[in-house]
mmCIF file of C-alpha atoms in Angstrom:
data_model
loop_
_atom_site.group_PDB
_atom_site.id
_atom_site.type_symbol
_atom_site.label_atom_id
_atom_site.label_comp_id
_atom_site.label_asym_id
_atom_site.label_seq_id
_atom_site.Cartn_x
_atom_site.Cartn_y
_atom_site.Cartn_z
ATOM 1 C CA MET A 1 -0.049 0.028 -0.071
ATOM 2 C CA ASN A 2 1.355 3.327 -0.883
ATOM 3 C CA VAL A 3 1.369 6.090 1.739
ATOM 4 C CA ASP A 4 1.735 9.620 0.421
ATOM 5 C CA VAL A 5 3.707 12.014 2.552
ATOM 6 C CA THR A 6 3.101 15.738 1.983
ATOM 7 C CA LEU A 7 4.923 18.570 3.624
ATOM 8 C CA LEU A 8 2.451 21.288 4.959
ATOM 9 C CA PRO A 9 4.576 24.372 5.370
ATOM 10 C CA GLY A 10 3.848 26.010 8.654
ATOM 11 C CA ILE A 11 1.568 23.195 9.777
ATOM 12 C CA GLY A 12 3.414 19.868 9.701
ATOM 13 C CA VAL A 13 3.306 16.691 7.703
ATOM 14 C CA ARG A 14 0.304 14.964 6.156
ATOM 15 C CA LYS A 15 0.551 11.056 5.634
ATOM 16 C CA ASP A 16 -2.354 9.424 3.975
ATOM 17 C CA PHE A 17 -3.413 6.551 1.663
ATOM 18 C CA ALA A 18 -6.359 5.543 -0.620
ATOM 19 C CA LEU A 19 -8.999 3.245 0.667
ATOM 20 C CA SER A 20 -10.711 0.771 -1.670
ATOM 21 C CA THR A 21 -13.781 3.083 -1.552
ATOM 22 C CA GLY A 22 -11.743 5.947 -3.107
ATOM 23 C CA ARG A 23 -11.579 7.955 0.128
ATOM 24 C CA ARG A 24 -8.245 8.855 1.497
ATOM 25 C CA ILE A 25 -7.496 8.420 5.265
ATOM 26 C CA GLY A 26 -4.425 9.708 7.060
ATOM 27 C CA VAL A 27 -2.820 11.729 9.919
ATOM 28 C CA ILE A 28 -1.567 15.255 10.058
ATOM 29 C CA THR A 29 1.289 15.452 12.537
ATOM 30 C CA ARG A 30 1.468 19.122 13.428
ATOM 31 C CA LYS A 31 4.442 20.993 14.448
ATOM 32 C CA ASP A 32 2.986 21.608 17.898
ATOM 33 C CA GLY A 33 3.041 17.921 18.362
ATOM 34 C CA THR A 34 -0.725 17.186 18.020
ATOM 35 C CA ASN A 35 -2.118 14.599 15.584
ATOM 36 C CA GLU A 36 -5.166 14.959 13.440
ATOM 37 C CA LEU A 37 -6.897 11.862 12.029
ATOM 38 C CA ILE A 38 -8.386 12.884 8.658
ATOM 39 C CA VAL A 39 -10.906 11.214 6.189
ATOM 40 C CA SER A 40 -11.333 12.777 2.757
ATOM 41 C CA LYS A 41 -14.607 13.324 0.868
ATOM 42 C CA LYS A 42 -15.097 10.451 -1.653
ATOM 43 C CA GLU A 43 -15.705 12.921 -4.495
ATOM 44 C CA ASP A 44 -12.819 15.162 -3.567
ATOM 45 C CA PRO A 45 -9.724 13.469 -1.993
ATOM 46 C CA ASP A 46 -8.101 16.911 -1.378
ATOM 47 C CA SER A 47 -11.132 17.952 0.865
ATOM 48 C CA THR A 48 -11.636 16.689 4.392
ATOM 49 C CA GLN A 49 -14.968 15.274 5.426
ATOM 50 C CA ALA A 50 -14.013 14.543 9.014
ATOM 51 C CA SER A 51 -11.090 15.099 11.298
ATOM 52 C CA ILE A 52 -10.400 14.211 14.946
ATOM 53 C CA THR A 53 -7.574 15.778 16.967
ATOM 54 C CA LEU A 54 -5.716 13.169 19.140
ATOM 55 C CA THR A 55 -3.341 13.659 21.930
ATOM 56 C CA ASN A 56 -0.144 11.548 21.607
ATOM 57 C CA GLU A 57 -1.545 9.097 24.142
ATOM 58 C CA GLU A 58 -4.811 8.771 22.117
ATOM 59 C CA ALA A 59 -2.826 8.332 18.903
ATOM 60 C CA ALA A 60 -0.664 5.696 20.615
ATOM 61 C CA ALA A 61 -3.763 3.818 21.842
ATOM 62 C CA LEU A 62 -5.372 3.892 18.383
ATOM 63 C CA GLY A 63 -2.133 2.677 16.890
ATOM 64 C CA ASN A 64 -2.134 -0.316 19.240
ATOM 65 C CA LEU A 65 -5.784 -1.050 18.499
ATOM 66 C CA LEU A 66 -5.082 -1.172 14.721
ATOM 67 C CA GLY A 67 -1.599 -2.591 14.868
ATOM 68 C CA ALA A 68 -1.585 -5.354 17.308
ATOM 69 C CA PRO A 69 -4.594 -7.347 15.902
ATOM 70 C CA GLN A 70 -2.974 -7.191 12.428
ATOM 71 C CA LEU A 71 0.281 -8.443 13.785
ATOM 72 C CA VAL A 72 -1.415 -11.220 15.750
ATOM 73 C CA ALA A 73 -3.534 -12.288 12.617
ATOM 74 C CA GLN A 74 -0.415 -12.314 10.491
ATOM 75 C CA LEU A 75 1.511 -14.432 13.052
ATOM 76 C CA GLY A 76 -1.478 -16.731 13.391
ATOM 77 C CA GLU A 77 -1.588 -17.208 9.668
ATOM 78 C CA GLU A 78 2.124 -18.036 9.573
ATOM 79 C CA HIS A 79 1.593 -20.661 12.375
ATOM 80 C CA ARG A 80 -1.535 -22.048 10.811
ATOM 81 C CA ASP A 81 0.150 -25.289 9.687
ATOM 82 C CA LEU A 82 1.751 -25.853 13.067
ATOM 83 C CA PRO A 83 -0.637 -27.765 15.175
ATOM 84 C CA GLY A 84 -1.060 -26.587 18.803
ATOM 85 C CA ILE A 85 0.761 -23.262 18.184
ATOM 86 C CA ARG A 86 -1.320 -20.171 18.894
ATOM 87 C CA THR A 87 -0.702 -16.359 18.974
ATOM 88 C CA ARG A 88 -2.137 -13.957 21.543
ATOM 89 C CA GLN A 89 -1.668 -10.337 22.597
ATOM 90 C CA LEU A 90 -1.342 -9.725 26.275
ATOM 91 C CA PRO A 91 -1.475 -6.233 27.733
ATOM 92 C CA ILE A 92 0.606 -4.705 30.640
ATOM 93 C CA HIS A 93 -1.998 -2.909 32.662
ATOM 94 C CA GLU A 94 -1.497 0.184 34.741
ATOM 95 C CA GLY A 95 -0.418 -1.039 38.168
ATOM 96 C CA SER A 96 0.918 -4.249 36.857
ATOM 97 C CA ARG A 97 3.827 -5.567 38.846
ATOM 98 C CA PHE A 98 5.734 -5.608 35.488
ATOM 99 C CA ASP A 99 5.168 -1.987 34.714
ATOM 100 C CA GLY A 100 8.591 -0.373 34.633
ATOM 101 C CA ARG A 101 10.360 -3.784 34.928
ATOM 102 C CA LEU A 102 12.543 -5.723 32.484
ATOM 103 C CA LEU A 103 11.106 -8.145 30.105
ATOM 104 C CA GLY A 104 13.437 -10.810 31.592
ATOM 105 C CA ASP A 105 11.998 -10.300 34.905
ATOM 106 C CA THR A 106 8.874 -11.983 33.724
ATOM 107 C CA ALA A 107 10.777 -15.268 33.180
ATOM 108 C CA MET A 108 7.942 -15.946 30.734
ATOM 109 C CA ARG A 109 9.729 -18.573 28.618
ATOM 110 C CA THR A 110 10.997 -20.406 31.572
ATOM 111 C CA LYS A 111 7.618 -20.525 33.391
ATOM 112 C CA THR A 112 5.274 -20.946 30.504
ATOM 113 C CA GLY A 113 7.248 -22.161 27.491
ATOM 114 C CA VAL A 114 5.776 -19.157 25.419
ATOM 115 C CA SER A 115 7.824 -16.736 23.393
ATOM 116 C CA ILE A 116 7.417 -12.996 23.401
ATOM 117 C CA VAL A 117 7.872 -12.157 19.736
ATOM 118 C CA ALA A 118 7.037 -8.533 19.787
ATOM 119 C CA VAL A 119 5.873 -5.578 21.951
ATOM 120 C CA MET A 120 3.520 -3.015 20.550
ATOM 121 C CA ARG A 121 3.987 0.400 22.273
ATOM 122 C CA ALA A 122 2.458 3.644 20.928
ATOM 123 C CA GLY A 123 1.706 2.199 17.588
ATOM 124 C CA GLN A 124 5.172 1.020 17.080
ATOM 125 C CA VAL A 125 6.399 -2.521 16.984
ATOM 126 C CA GLN A 126 9.489 -3.701 18.882
ATOM 127 C CA PRO A 127 10.234 -7.115 17.139
ATOM 128 C CA SER A 128 12.123 -9.743 19.281
ATOM 129 C CA PRO A 129 12.499 -7.572 22.322
ATOM 130 C CA PRO A 130 15.611 -8.465 24.354
ATOM 131 C CA PRO A 131 15.559 -9.413 28.106
ATOM 132 C CA ASN A 132 16.610 -5.954 29.047
ATOM 133 C CA PHE A 133 13.654 -4.249 27.323
ATOM 134 C CA THR A 134 11.680 -2.202 29.862
ATOM 135 C CA LEU A 135 7.997 -2.887 29.969
ATOM 136 C CA VAL A 136 5.432 -0.113 30.605
ATOM 137 C CA SER A 137 1.823 0.244 31.152
ATOM 138 C CA GLY A 138 -0.104 0.097 27.768
ATOM 139 C CA ASP A 139 2.362 -2.247 26.095
ATOM 140 C CA LEU A 140 0.823 -5.180 24.232
ATOM 141 C CA LEU A 141 2.928 -8.215 24.326
ATOM 142 C CA VAL A 142 2.564 -10.593 21.264
ATOM 143 C CA VAL A 143 3.251 -14.065 22.468
ATOM 144 C CA VAL A 144 3.365 -17.424 20.785
ATOM 145 C CA GLY A 145 2.991 -20.828 22.421
ATOM 146 C CA THR A 146 0.518 -23.578 23.378
ATOM 147 C CA SER A 147 -2.949 -22.640 24.558
ATOM 148 C CA ASP A 148 -1.987 -23.664 28.082
ATOM 149 C CA GLY A 149 1.274 -21.876 27.983
ATOM 150 C CA LEU A 150 -0.675 -18.667 26.822
ATOM 151 C CA ASP A 151 -3.275 -19.066 29.543
ATOM 152 C CA HIS A 152 -0.420 -19.327 32.165
ATOM 153 C CA ALA A 153 1.318 -16.258 30.660
ATOM 154 C CA ALA A 154 -1.880 -14.304 30.882
ATOM 155 C CA LYS A 155 -2.166 -15.141 34.644
ATOM 156 C CA ILE A 156 1.387 -14.252 35.348
ATOM 157 C CA LEU A 157 0.824 -10.829 33.708
ATOM 158 C CA GLY A 158 -2.511 -10.410 35.608
ATOM 159 C CA SER A 159 -4.547 -10.218 32.368
#
């Protein structure tokens, strides 16, 4: 999919792409740090039909909502021919005992046999995070393993 990047002098940067319906959807990242989610009019892709201003935290949450399920679905498809292997996303909730601690502190692989293959944070993917990766509230861990292992991992993380 092609993402068009347009410099908006004095405003910021617009990044958008065409939907199958002909509309365009994108984000304007303003110089003041705010983000604006935009949807074009179908008949005029240069005119905005709707826009929503998002704080950085809201933009990160939206990125996680959109990115994590896609990553999990892709991994699930790749493991489709491997019987007994499942993929799941597990959140680090506010107040979790792992908020602010290292990934290695979870001892996830040792205790459950599951592998943490990625961490989604603020709409960004950290693939193959190392044991010294610091977890924070709002992270979504993408884990692969058996159903029992994934259930045990969810209990450890308090999900």
